Amino acid sequence: MSKLRAAITAVGGYVPQFVMTNQMLEELVDTNDEWITTRTGIKERRILKKEEGEGSSFLAIKAANDLLKKRGIEANEIDLIMVATATPDSMVASTAAFVASEIGATNAFAYDLLAACSSFLFGMSTASSYIESGRYKKVLLIGADKMSSIINYEDRTTCIIFGDGAGAVLFEPNREGLGLQDEYLRADGSGRKFLGMEAGGSLLPASHETIDANQHYIFQDGKSVFKFAVSNMADVAEKIMVRNNLKNTDVAWLVPHQANKRIIDATAKRMGLEASKVLMNIERYGNTTSATLPLLLYDFEDKLKKGDNLVFAAFGGGFTWGSIYLKWAYN
Ligand code: UT7
């Protein structure tokens, strides 16, 4: 019997109904469709409006229920729920605990996982380790972010990039050699001055001054982040290929974080992959932070075949980044 591995056995997803186009952003800030399209690859993003629902948990619950329906299991069969998010419903009480209760996962423990745009990638490692321990059989990992809750729609350097959404995957034990094969994960705290949110945490609690100074919005030094992202994402993707003796012809799909099409193209180029092997939906959703990777699996699930070699790669605030090699487990 081959080694116990953690395989993805189901995928769910949800994006809010409201579509914010580049043309709409032209009304809000000094930008234009041509600039956004050529610099980022983004055409539109989804925004969660109050009339539809509130908080990242709303998105996470939708994605989780979609997954449960598709997999045909009851929520009370789940052992653990993790919500990867940079925009939890609130501080202290985890969003995952609320999601678990709302979907009826009465036998699960639950907590959040925060590593900015790498949250879901790191969560894949955590979820897989629980399965590989043999103690848990069904681990639900959800990536959910309501980025619009921390965006300043007067700041053209951030508002054009981010969108809201959620995706979910179920990890289960596999003895056929399928599932997570290898991972290469990294962090560098010197990066937090280039991307983050200044106030609202223990370092700088909320006050009248922090609100007046717009410190509860996400900021980024785009050029610096771009430089780190483009080299590190390509480096780790290449490293994981070399370490696992994967040639470009062995890789079926690159599943890259959707921050900027130029970063994705550079990663694919370093891996020697043609564009047809690169999963991409950035033009429709923008950067949904923790939701980009599972939303790719959700959108392109029909194309994935049992045994396919998938290479995931992400880069995010912190800085955090990494790559995961996974064999797809179902048709
Ligand atoms: O997911 C987490 C990790 N995040 C990332 O990976 C994001 C990484 N960074 C990026 O994707 C890119 O740096 C951005 C898309 C944010 C910006 O693209 P860029 O090619 O690096 O542009 P830039 O910041 O170098 O700005 C170029 C020019 C500047 O004007 P000047 O100084 O050349 O006159 C900016 O002021 O473009 C201007 N600019 C804009 N123009 C129109 C900046 N933002 C905009 C805008 N519309 N929205």
mmCIF file of C-alpha atoms and ligand atoms in Angstrom:
data_model
loop_
_atom_site.group_PDB
_atom_site.id
_atom_site.type_symbol
_atom_site.label_atom_id
_atom_site.label_comp_id
_atom_site.label_asym_id
_atom_site.label_seq_id
_atom_site.Cartn_x
_atom_site.Cartn_y
_atom_site.Cartn_z
ATOM 1 C CA MET A 1 0.000 0.000 0.000
ATOM 2 C CA SER A 2 1.476 3.344 -0.984
ATOM 3 C CA LYS A 3 2.109 6.216 1.449
ATOM 4 C CA LEU A 4 -0.861 8.056 2.957
ATOM 5 C CA ARG A 5 -1.273 11.315 1.075
ATOM 6 C CA ALA A 6 -3.807 14.171 1.138
ATOM 7 C CA ALA A 7 -5.813 14.563 -2.064
ATOM 8 C CA ILE A 8 -8.281 17.217 -3.125
ATOM 9 C CA THR A 9 -11.579 15.389 -3.662
ATOM 10 C CA ALA A 10 -13.998 18.282 -4.253
ATOM 11 C CA VAL A 11 -14.044 21.971 -5.110
ATOM 12 C CA GLY A 12 -16.594 24.738 -4.509
ATOM 13 C CA GLY A 13 -16.646 28.433 -5.217
ATOM 14 C CA TYR A 14 -18.551 31.674 -5.081
ATOM 15 C CA VAL A 15 -18.145 35.194 -6.429
ATOM 16 C CA PRO A 16 -20.516 38.073 -5.618
ATOM 17 C CA GLN A 17 -23.004 39.262 -8.212
ATOM 18 C CA PHE A 18 -21.857 42.881 -8.607
ATOM 19 C CA VAL A 19 -19.356 43.330 -11.438
ATOM 20 C CA MET A 20 -17.048 46.352 -11.179
ATOM 21 C CA THR A 21 -15.524 47.049 -14.585
ATOM 22 C CA ASN A 22 -12.427 49.070 -15.455
ATOM 23 C CA GLN A 23 -14.760 51.669 -16.959
ATOM 24 C CA MET A 24 -16.482 52.083 -13.577
ATOM 25 C CA LEU A 25 -13.100 52.660 -11.928
ATOM 26 C CA GLU A 26 -12.379 55.370 -14.505
ATOM 27 C CA GLU A 27 -15.233 57.280 -12.832
ATOM 28 C CA LEU A 28 -13.637 56.946 -9.379
ATOM 29 C CA VAL A 29 -9.895 57.500 -9.907
ATOM 30 C CA ASP A 30 -7.476 58.796 -12.531
ATOM 31 C CA THR A 31 -7.018 55.565 -14.484
ATOM 32 C CA ASN A 32 -8.106 53.951 -17.726
ATOM 33 C CA ASP A 33 -9.036 50.549 -19.097
ATOM 34 C CA GLU A 34 -5.968 50.407 -21.342
ATOM 35 C CA TRP A 35 -3.534 51.006 -18.438
ATOM 36 C CA ILE A 36 -5.206 48.459 -16.161
ATOM 37 C CA THR A 37 -5.445 45.830 -18.901
ATOM 38 C CA THR A 38 -1.859 46.097 -20.121
ATOM 39 C CA ARG A 39 -0.263 46.467 -16.656
ATOM 40 C CA THR A 40 -2.320 43.825 -14.816
ATOM 41 C CA GLY A 41 -4.503 41.780 -17.194
ATOM 42 C CA ILE A 42 -7.616 42.702 -15.185
ATOM 43 C CA LYS A 43 -10.870 43.709 -16.906
ATOM 44 C CA GLU A 44 -13.365 43.404 -14.057
ATOM 45 C CA ARG A 45 -13.711 42.242 -10.454
ATOM 46 C CA ARG A 46 -16.614 41.188 -8.213
ATOM 47 C CA ILE A 47 -17.667 43.256 -5.209
ATOM 48 C CA LEU A 48 -19.851 42.075 -2.330
ATOM 49 C CA LYS A 49 -22.549 44.676 -1.792
ATOM 50 C CA LYS A 50 -24.428 44.956 1.491
ATOM 51 C CA GLU A 51 -27.726 44.083 -0.216
ATOM 52 C CA GLU A 52 -26.317 40.673 -1.181
ATOM 53 C CA GLY A 53 -24.462 39.751 2.000
ATOM 54 C CA GLU A 54 -21.863 40.879 4.481
ATOM 55 C CA GLY A 55 -18.412 39.791 5.586
ATOM 56 C CA SER A 56 -15.976 37.212 4.237
ATOM 57 C CA SER A 57 -18.009 34.534 6.032
ATOM 58 C CA PHE A 58 -20.895 35.123 3.626
ATOM 59 C CA LEU A 59 -18.628 34.226 0.705
ATOM 60 C CA ALA A 60 -17.028 31.310 2.560
ATOM 61 C CA ILE A 61 -20.390 29.772 3.489
ATOM 62 C CA LYS A 62 -21.556 29.960 -0.131
ATOM 63 C CA ALA A 63 -18.378 28.231 -1.363
ATOM 64 C CA ALA A 64 -18.554 25.569 1.374
ATOM 65 C CA ASN A 65 -22.209 24.741 0.696
ATOM 66 C CA ASP A 66 -21.481 24.523 -3.031
ATOM 67 C CA LEU A 67 -18.707 22.018 -2.306
ATOM 68 C CA LEU A 68 -20.818 19.902 0.060
ATOM 69 C CA LYS A 69 -23.577 19.644 -2.530
ATOM 70 C CA LYS A 70 -21.164 18.623 -5.283
ATOM 71 C CA ARG A 71 -19.353 16.058 -3.098
ATOM 72 C CA GLY A 72 -22.649 14.726 -1.760
ATOM 73 C CA ILE A 73 -21.635 14.699 1.894
ATOM 74 C CA GLU A 74 -23.164 16.142 5.052
ATOM 75 C CA ALA A 75 -21.443 18.988 6.910
ATOM 76 C CA ASN A 76 -21.287 16.931 10.101
ATOM 77 C CA GLU A 77 -18.827 14.538 8.402
ATOM 78 C CA ILE A 78 -16.145 17.244 8.312
ATOM 79 C CA ASP A 79 -13.378 17.047 10.941
ATOM 80 C CA LEU A 80 -11.738 20.435 10.487
ATOM 81 C CA ILE A 81 -12.519 23.728 8.736
ATOM 82 C CA MET A 82 -9.839 26.283 8.014
ATOM 83 C CA VAL A 83 -10.627 29.678 6.526
ATOM 84 C CA ALA A 84 -7.644 31.285 4.841
ATOM 85 C CA THR A 85 -8.330 35.016 4.860
ATOM 86 C CA ALA A 86 -6.761 38.442 5.172
ATOM 87 C CA THR A 87 -10.171 39.988 5.825
ATOM 88 C CA PRO A 88 -11.786 38.017 8.672
ATOM 89 C CA ASP A 89 -15.300 39.050 9.736
ATOM 90 C CA SER A 90 -13.810 40.549 12.900
ATOM 91 C CA MET A 91 -10.799 40.308 15.194
ATOM 92 C CA VAL A 92 -10.502 37.592 17.879
ATOM 93 C CA ALA A 93 -13.422 35.238 17.100
ATOM 94 C CA SER A 94 -12.379 33.259 14.031
ATOM 95 C CA THR A 95 -14.442 33.427 10.859
ATOM 96 C CA ALA A 96 -13.984 29.668 10.469
ATOM 97 C CA ALA A 97 -15.861 28.939 13.714
ATOM 98 C CA PHE A 98 -18.829 30.946 12.464
ATOM 99 C CA VAL A 99 -18.709 29.270 9.043
ATOM 100 C CA ALA A 100 -18.636 25.824 10.698
ATOM 101 C CA SER A 101 -21.741 26.597 12.750
ATOM 102 C CA GLU A 102 -23.617 28.135 9.837
ATOM 103 C CA ILE A 103 -23.087 25.156 7.529
ATOM 104 C CA GLY A 104 -23.844 22.656 10.306
ATOM 105 C CA ALA A 105 -20.350 21.191 10.749
ATOM 106 C CA THR A 106 -21.085 20.192 14.322
ATOM 107 C CA ASN A 107 -18.233 17.672 14.571
ATOM 108 C CA ALA A 108 -15.484 19.998 13.334
ATOM 109 C CA PHE A 109 -12.961 22.255 14.988
ATOM 110 C CA ALA A 110 -12.221 25.428 13.065
ATOM 111 C CA TYR A 111 -9.780 28.290 12.830
ATOM 112 C CA ASP A 112 -8.443 30.978 10.481
ATOM 113 C CA LEU A 113 -5.118 31.096 8.709
ATOM 114 C CA LEU A 114 -3.477 34.373 7.730
ATOM 115 C CA ALA A 115 -0.585 34.760 5.313
ATOM 116 C CA ALA A 116 -1.988 37.387 2.919
ATOM 117 C CA CYS A 117 -2.033 36.136 -0.682
ATOM 118 C CA SER A 118 -0.214 32.937 0.349
ATOM 119 C CA SER A 119 -2.866 32.012 2.947
ATOM 120 C CA PHE A 120 -4.498 29.360 0.793
ATOM 121 C CA LEU A 121 -1.209 27.862 -0.384
ATOM 122 C CA PHE A 122 0.061 27.573 3.200
ATOM 123 C CA GLY A 123 -3.371 26.239 4.184
ATOM 124 C CA MET A 124 -2.954 23.433 1.645
ATOM 125 C CA SER A 125 0.195 22.403 3.496
ATOM 126 C CA THR A 126 -1.570 22.548 6.881
ATOM 127 C CA ALA A 127 -4.662 20.678 5.665
ATOM 128 C CA SER A 128 -2.511 17.968 4.078
ATOM 129 C CA SER A 129 -0.475 17.490 7.246
ATOM 130 C CA TYR A 130 -3.635 16.838 9.276
ATOM 131 C CA ILE A 131 -4.705 14.188 6.750
ATOM 132 C CA GLU A 132 -1.224 12.637 6.566
ATOM 133 C CA SER A 133 -1.196 12.349 10.377
ATOM 134 C CA GLY A 134 -3.988 9.801 9.995
ATOM 135 C CA ARG A 135 -6.100 11.481 12.687
ATOM 136 C CA TYR A 136 -8.499 13.341 10.386
ATOM 137 C CA LYS A 137 -10.373 12.155 7.287
ATOM 138 C CA LYS A 138 -12.090 15.251 5.932
ATOM 139 C CA VAL A 139 -10.472 18.695 6.092
ATOM 140 C CA LEU A 140 -12.252 21.623 4.453
ATOM 141 C CA LEU A 141 -9.991 24.484 3.396
ATOM 142 C CA ILE A 142 -11.720 27.692 2.325
ATOM 143 C CA GLY A 143 -10.031 30.781 0.873
ATOM 144 C CA ALA A 144 -12.308 33.813 1.312
ATOM 145 C CA ASP A 145 -11.655 37.507 1.087
ATOM 146 C CA LYS A 146 -13.824 40.581 0.962
ATOM 147 C CA MET A 147 -10.985 42.819 -0.194
ATOM 148 C CA SER A 148 -13.409 45.660 -0.925
ATOM 149 C CA SER A 149 -13.744 46.086 2.866
ATOM 150 C CA ILE A 150 -10.142 47.338 3.119
ATOM 151 C CA ILE A 151 -9.806 49.163 -0.214
ATOM 152 C CA ASN A 152 -9.677 52.919 -0.566
ATOM 153 C CA TYR A 153 -11.600 53.657 -3.754
ATOM 154 C CA GLU A 154 -9.681 56.910 -4.071
ATOM 155 C CA ASP A 155 -6.316 55.107 -4.287
ATOM 156 C CA ARG A 156 -5.642 54.050 -7.871
ATOM 157 C CA THR A 157 -2.612 51.964 -6.903
ATOM 158 C CA THR A 158 -4.789 49.408 -5.057
ATOM 159 C CA CYS A 159 -8.461 49.774 -6.021
ATOM 160 C CA ILE A 160 -7.908 48.571 -9.582
ATOM 161 C CA ILE A 161 -6.345 45.291 -8.466
ATOM 162 C CA PHE A 162 -8.475 43.640 -5.813
ATOM 163 C CA GLY A 163 -11.844 41.894 -5.831
ATOM 164 C CA ASP A 164 -14.006 39.710 -3.567
ATOM 165 C CA GLY A 165 -14.572 35.964 -3.754
ATOM 166 C CA ALA A 166 -14.241 32.557 -2.123
ATOM 167 C CA GLY A 167 -13.220 29.038 -3.068
ATOM 168 C CA ALA A 168 -13.166 25.805 -1.091
ATOM 169 C CA VAL A 169 -11.464 22.418 -1.407
ATOM 170 C CA LEU A 170 -11.884 19.194 0.528
ATOM 171 C CA PHE A 171 -8.798 17.164 1.451
ATOM 172 C CA GLU A 172 -9.197 13.417 2.051
ATOM 173 C CA PRO A 173 -6.762 10.501 2.477
ATOM 174 C CA ASN A 174 -5.392 8.851 -0.652
ATOM 175 C CA ARG A 175 -3.382 5.637 -1.010
ATOM 176 C CA GLU A 176 -3.021 5.713 -4.818
ATOM 177 C CA GLY A 177 -0.058 8.085 -4.821
ATOM 178 C CA LEU A 178 -2.300 11.064 -5.656
ATOM 179 C CA GLY A 179 -2.576 14.353 -3.740
ATOM 180 C CA LEU A 180 0.066 16.656 -2.294
ATOM 181 C CA GLN A 181 3.571 15.498 -3.240
ATOM 182 C CA ASP A 182 5.933 18.294 -2.212
ATOM 183 C CA GLU A 183 6.016 21.879 -1.008
ATOM 184 C CA TYR A 184 8.481 24.744 -0.854
ATOM 185 C CA LEU A 185 7.206 27.553 1.401
ATOM 186 C CA ARG A 186 8.956 30.724 2.515
ATOM 187 C CA ALA A 187 8.476 34.009 4.451
ATOM 188 C CA ASP A 188 10.447 37.245 4.853
ATOM 189 C CA GLY A 189 9.121 39.755 7.385
ATOM 190 C CA SER A 190 11.146 42.620 5.962
ATOM 191 C CA GLY A 191 8.458 42.757 3.268
ATOM 192 C CA ARG A 192 5.729 44.124 5.514
ATOM 193 C CA LYS A 193 6.738 47.701 4.851
ATOM 194 C CA PHE A 194 5.848 47.240 1.183
ATOM 195 C CA LEU A 195 2.368 45.715 1.494
ATOM 196 C CA GLY A 196 -0.153 45.635 4.316
ATOM 197 C CA MET A 197 -2.568 47.629 6.442
ATOM 198 C CA GLU A 198 -0.982 49.962 8.981
ATOM 199 C CA ALA A 199 -3.661 50.254 11.677
ATOM 200 C CA GLY A 200 -6.247 48.096 13.391
ATOM 201 C CA GLY A 201 -3.827 45.558 14.871
ATOM 202 C CA SER A 202 -1.992 45.494 18.219
ATOM 203 C CA LEU A 203 0.843 47.620 16.865
ATOM 204 C CA LEU A 204 -1.400 50.535 15.971
ATOM 205 C CA PRO A 205 -4.921 50.119 17.360
ATOM 206 C CA ALA A 206 -7.810 51.986 15.786
ATOM 207 C CA SER A 207 -8.177 55.630 16.821
ATOM 208 C CA HIS A 208 -9.573 58.829 15.379
ATOM 209 C CA GLU A 209 -6.063 59.616 14.129
ATOM 210 C CA THR A 210 -5.650 56.295 12.286
ATOM 211 C CA ILE A 211 -8.995 56.785 10.584
ATOM 212 C CA ASP A 212 -8.185 60.347 9.580
ATOM 213 C CA ALA A 213 -4.855 59.142 8.162
ATOM 214 C CA ASN A 214 -6.508 56.413 6.023
ATOM 215 C CA GLN A 215 -4.506 53.736 7.835
ATOM 216 C CA HIS A 216 -7.269 51.126 7.772
ATOM 217 C CA TYR A 217 -6.903 50.633 4.044
ATOM 218 C CA ILE A 218 -4.484 48.308 2.288
ATOM 219 C CA PHE A 219 -1.340 50.002 0.957
ATOM 220 C CA GLN A 220 1.289 48.672 -1.382
ATOM 221 C CA ASP A 221 4.488 49.839 -2.974
ATOM 222 C CA GLY A 222 3.527 48.116 -6.205
ATOM 223 C CA LYS A 223 6.885 48.353 -7.944
ATOM 224 C CA SER A 224 8.807 46.789 -5.020
ATOM 225 C CA VAL A 225 6.221 44.066 -4.497
ATOM 226 C CA PHE A 226 6.250 43.333 -8.216
ATOM 227 C CA LYS A 227 10.027 42.859 -8.221
ATOM 228 C CA PHE A 228 9.968 40.439 -5.274
ATOM 229 C CA ALA A 229 6.912 38.597 -6.604
ATOM 230 C CA VAL A 230 8.177 38.115 -10.122
ATOM 231 C CA SER A 231 11.523 36.617 -9.083
ATOM 232 C CA ASN A 232 10.386 34.626 -6.034
ATOM 233 C CA MET A 233 7.313 33.024 -7.588
ATOM 234 C CA ALA A 234 9.316 31.901 -10.600
ATOM 235 C CA ASP A 235 12.189 30.685 -8.360
ATOM 236 C CA VAL A 236 10.041 28.435 -6.177
ATOM 237 C CA ALA A 237 8.078 27.028 -9.100
ATOM 238 C CA GLU A 238 11.335 26.140 -10.836
ATOM 239 C CA LYS A 239 12.794 24.689 -7.601
ATOM 240 C CA ILE A 240 9.839 22.394 -7.042
ATOM 241 C CA MET A 241 10.111 21.116 -10.619
ATOM 242 C CA VAL A 242 13.822 20.409 -10.272
ATOM 243 C CA ARG A 243 13.449 18.736 -6.856
ATOM 244 C CA ASN A 244 10.745 16.402 -8.240
ATOM 245 C CA ASN A 245 12.429 15.748 -11.591
ATOM 246 C CA LEU A 246 9.512 17.348 -13.418
ATOM 247 C CA LYS A 247 10.174 18.419 -16.992
ATOM 248 C CA ASN A 248 7.929 21.064 -18.528
ATOM 249 C CA THR A 249 6.169 18.280 -20.450
ATOM 250 C CA ASP A 250 5.364 16.525 -17.133
ATOM 251 C CA VAL A 251 3.473 19.532 -15.768
ATOM 252 C CA ALA A 252 -0.184 19.533 -16.813
ATOM 253 C CA TRP A 253 -1.163 22.832 -15.170
ATOM 254 C CA LEU A 254 0.367 25.828 -13.465
ATOM 255 C CA VAL A 255 -2.065 27.135 -10.834
ATOM 256 C CA PRO A 256 -0.676 30.595 -10.027
ATOM 257 C CA HIS A 257 -1.850 33.289 -7.636
ATOM 258 C CA GLN A 258 -3.717 35.915 -9.675
ATOM 259 C CA ALA A 259 -2.024 39.202 -8.732
ATOM 260 C CA ASN A 260 -0.759 40.393 -12.092
ATOM 261 C CA LYS A 261 -0.739 38.683 -15.495
ATOM 262 C CA ARG A 262 2.856 39.782 -16.033
ATOM 263 C CA ILE A 263 3.967 37.915 -12.882
ATOM 264 C CA ILE A 264 2.097 34.803 -14.025
ATOM 265 C CA ASP A 265 3.620 34.985 -17.523
ATOM 266 C CA ALA A 266 7.130 35.309 -16.067
ATOM 267 C CA THR A 267 6.587 32.261 -13.842
ATOM 268 C CA ALA A 268 5.270 30.188 -16.748
ATOM 269 C CA LYS A 269 8.198 31.270 -18.904
ATOM 270 C CA ARG A 270 10.749 30.202 -16.277
ATOM 271 C CA MET A 271 9.004 26.815 -16.055
ATOM 272 C CA GLY A 272 9.068 26.468 -19.839
ATOM 273 C CA LEU A 273 5.282 26.165 -19.979
ATOM 274 C CA GLU A 274 3.120 27.212 -22.897
ATOM 275 C CA ALA A 275 0.188 29.534 -22.159
ATOM 276 C CA SER A 276 -2.372 26.747 -22.667
ATOM 277 C CA LYS A 277 -1.124 25.049 -19.476
ATOM 278 C CA VAL A 278 -1.556 28.118 -17.294
ATOM 279 C CA LEU A 279 -4.833 28.507 -15.393
ATOM 280 C CA MET A 280 -5.915 32.134 -15.394
ATOM 281 C CA ASN A 281 -9.103 34.058 -14.522
ATOM 282 C CA ILE A 282 -7.556 37.351 -13.399
ATOM 283 C CA GLU A 283 -9.347 39.228 -16.188
ATOM 284 C CA ARG A 284 -12.730 38.436 -14.549
ATOM 285 C CA TYR A 285 -11.996 38.542 -10.814
ATOM 286 C CA GLY A 286 -8.800 40.567 -10.279
ATOM 287 C CA ASN A 287 -6.805 39.622 -7.180
ATOM 288 C CA THR A 288 -9.111 37.940 -4.657
ATOM 289 C CA THR A 289 -6.162 37.289 -2.259
ATOM 290 C CA SER A 290 -6.898 33.970 -0.462
ATOM 291 C CA ALA A 291 -9.494 32.923 -3.028
ATOM 292 C CA THR A 292 -7.443 33.019 -6.238
ATOM 293 C CA LEU A 293 -6.124 29.427 -6.144
ATOM 294 C CA PRO A 294 -9.378 27.632 -5.234
ATOM 295 C CA LEU A 295 -11.346 29.824 -7.676
ATOM 296 C CA LEU A 296 -9.016 28.630 -10.451
ATOM 297 C CA LEU A 297 -9.725 25.006 -9.514
ATOM 298 C CA TYR A 298 -13.438 25.846 -9.401
ATOM 299 C CA ASP A 299 -13.465 27.536 -12.816
ATOM 300 C CA PHE A 300 -11.287 24.951 -14.570
ATOM 301 C CA GLU A 301 -12.344 21.783 -12.712
ATOM 302 C CA ASP A 302 -13.643 20.218 -15.957
ATOM 303 C CA LYS A 303 -10.181 20.354 -17.528
ATOM 304 C CA LEU A 304 -8.367 18.631 -14.649
ATOM 305 C CA LYS A 305 -7.808 14.883 -15.078
ATOM 306 C CA LYS A 306 -6.925 12.213 -12.532
ATOM 307 C CA GLY A 307 -3.135 11.927 -12.298
ATOM 308 C CA ASP A 308 -2.444 15.413 -13.724
ATOM 309 C CA ASN A 309 0.613 17.124 -12.224
ATOM 310 C CA LEU A 310 -0.360 20.553 -10.878
ATOM 311 C CA VAL A 311 2.174 23.127 -9.727
ATOM 312 C CA PHE A 312 0.728 25.838 -7.475
ATOM 313 C CA ALA A 313 2.662 29.068 -6.892
ATOM 314 C CA ALA A 314 1.839 32.169 -4.869
ATOM 315 C CA PHE A 315 3.366 35.345 -3.524
ATOM 316 C CA GLY A 316 1.876 37.751 -1.005
ATOM 317 C CA GLY A 317 2.213 40.258 1.776
ATOM 318 C CA GLY A 318 4.509 39.549 4.665
ATOM 319 C CA PHE A 319 6.303 38.675 2.429
ATOM 320 C CA THR A 320 5.138 35.095 2.040
ATOM 321 C CA TRP A 321 5.507 32.832 -0.958
ATOM 322 C CA GLY A 322 5.882 29.266 -2.119
ATOM 323 C CA SER A 323 5.036 26.440 -4.454
ATOM 324 C CA ILE A 324 3.208 23.131 -4.072
ATOM 325 C CA TYR A 325 3.291 20.076 -6.321
ATOM 326 C CA LEU A 326 0.041 18.100 -6.266
ATOM 327 C CA LYS A 327 -1.314 15.188 -8.305
ATOM 328 C CA TRP A 328 -4.985 15.682 -9.155
ATOM 329 C CA ALA A 329 -7.173 12.859 -7.810
ATOM 330 C CA TYR A 330 -10.402 12.739 -9.857
ATOM 331 C CA ASN A 331 -12.040 13.320 -13.243
HETATM 332 O O1 UT7 B 1 -1.079 39.767 -4.431
HETATM 333 C C1 UT7 B 1 -0.167 40.305 -3.529
HETATM 334 C C2 UT7 B 1 1.066 40.737 -4.188
HETATM 335 N N1 UT7 B 1 0.830 41.894 -5.014
HETATM 336 C C3 UT7 B 1 1.387 41.946 -6.212
HETATM 337 O O2 UT7 B 1 1.996 41.001 -6.645
HETATM 338 C C4 UT7 B 1 1.256 43.239 -6.976
HETATM 339 C C5 UT7 B 1 2.587 43.595 -7.572
HETATM 340 N N2 UT7 B 1 2.603 44.862 -8.266
HETATM 341 C C6 UT7 B 1 1.968 45.081 -9.424
HETATM 342 O O3 UT7 B 1 1.228 44.255 -9.907
HETATM 343 C C7 UT7 B 1 2.259 46.365 -10.168
HETATM 344 O O4 UT7 B 1 3.360 46.999 -9.569
HETATM 345 C C8 UT7 B 1 1.078 47.349 -10.220
HETATM 346 C C9 UT7 B 1 -0.015 46.809 -11.111
HETATM 347 C C10 UT7 B 1 0.525 47.604 -8.831
HETATM 348 C C11 UT7 B 1 1.554 48.669 -10.818
HETATM 349 O O5 UT7 B 1 2.121 48.449 -12.090
HETATM 350 P P1 UT7 B 1 3.549 49.023 -12.466
HETATM 351 O O6 UT7 B 1 3.799 48.663 -13.861
HETATM 352 O O7 UT7 B 1 4.539 48.561 -11.438
HETATM 353 O O8 UT7 B 1 3.312 50.578 -12.372
HETATM 354 P P2 UT7 B 1 4.123 51.650 -11.519
HETATM 355 O O9 UT7 B 1 3.715 51.592 -10.094
HETATM 356 O O10 UT7 B 1 5.566 51.572 -11.856
HETATM 357 O O11 UT7 B 1 3.553 52.971 -12.146
HETATM 358 C C12 UT7 B 1 3.829 53.347 -13.503
HETATM 359 C C13 UT7 B 1 3.090 54.626 -13.794
HETATM 360 C C14 UT7 B 1 3.312 55.716 -12.749
HETATM 361 O O12 UT7 B 1 3.328 56.961 -13.418
HETATM 362 P P3 UT7 B 1 4.714 57.682 -13.783
HETATM 363 O O13 UT7 B 1 5.455 57.865 -12.481
HETATM 364 O O14 UT7 B 1 5.428 56.744 -14.733
HETATM 365 O O15 UT7 B 1 4.267 58.956 -14.416
HETATM 366 C C15 UT7 B 1 2.094 55.625 -11.870
HETATM 367 O O16 UT7 B 1 1.798 56.825 -11.220
HETATM 368 O O17 UT7 B 1 1.677 54.389 -13.801
HETATM 369 C C16 UT7 B 1 1.024 55.266 -12.872
HETATM 370 N N3 UT7 B 1 -0.106 54.559 -12.283
HETATM 371 C C17 UT7 B 1 -1.304 54.492 -12.871
HETATM 372 N N4 UT7 B 1 -1.778 54.992 -14.016
HETATM 373 C C18 UT7 B 1 -3.065 54.727 -14.343
HETATM 374 C C19 UT7 B 1 -0.139 53.836 -11.132
HETATM 375 N N5 UT7 B 1 -1.366 53.305 -10.951
HETATM 376 C C20 UT7 B 1 -2.111 53.711 -12.023
HETATM 377 C C21 UT7 B 1 -3.446 53.456 -12.414
HETATM 378 N N6 UT7 B 1 -3.865 53.982 -13.576
HETATM 379 N N7 UT7 B 1 -4.285 52.704 -11.689
#
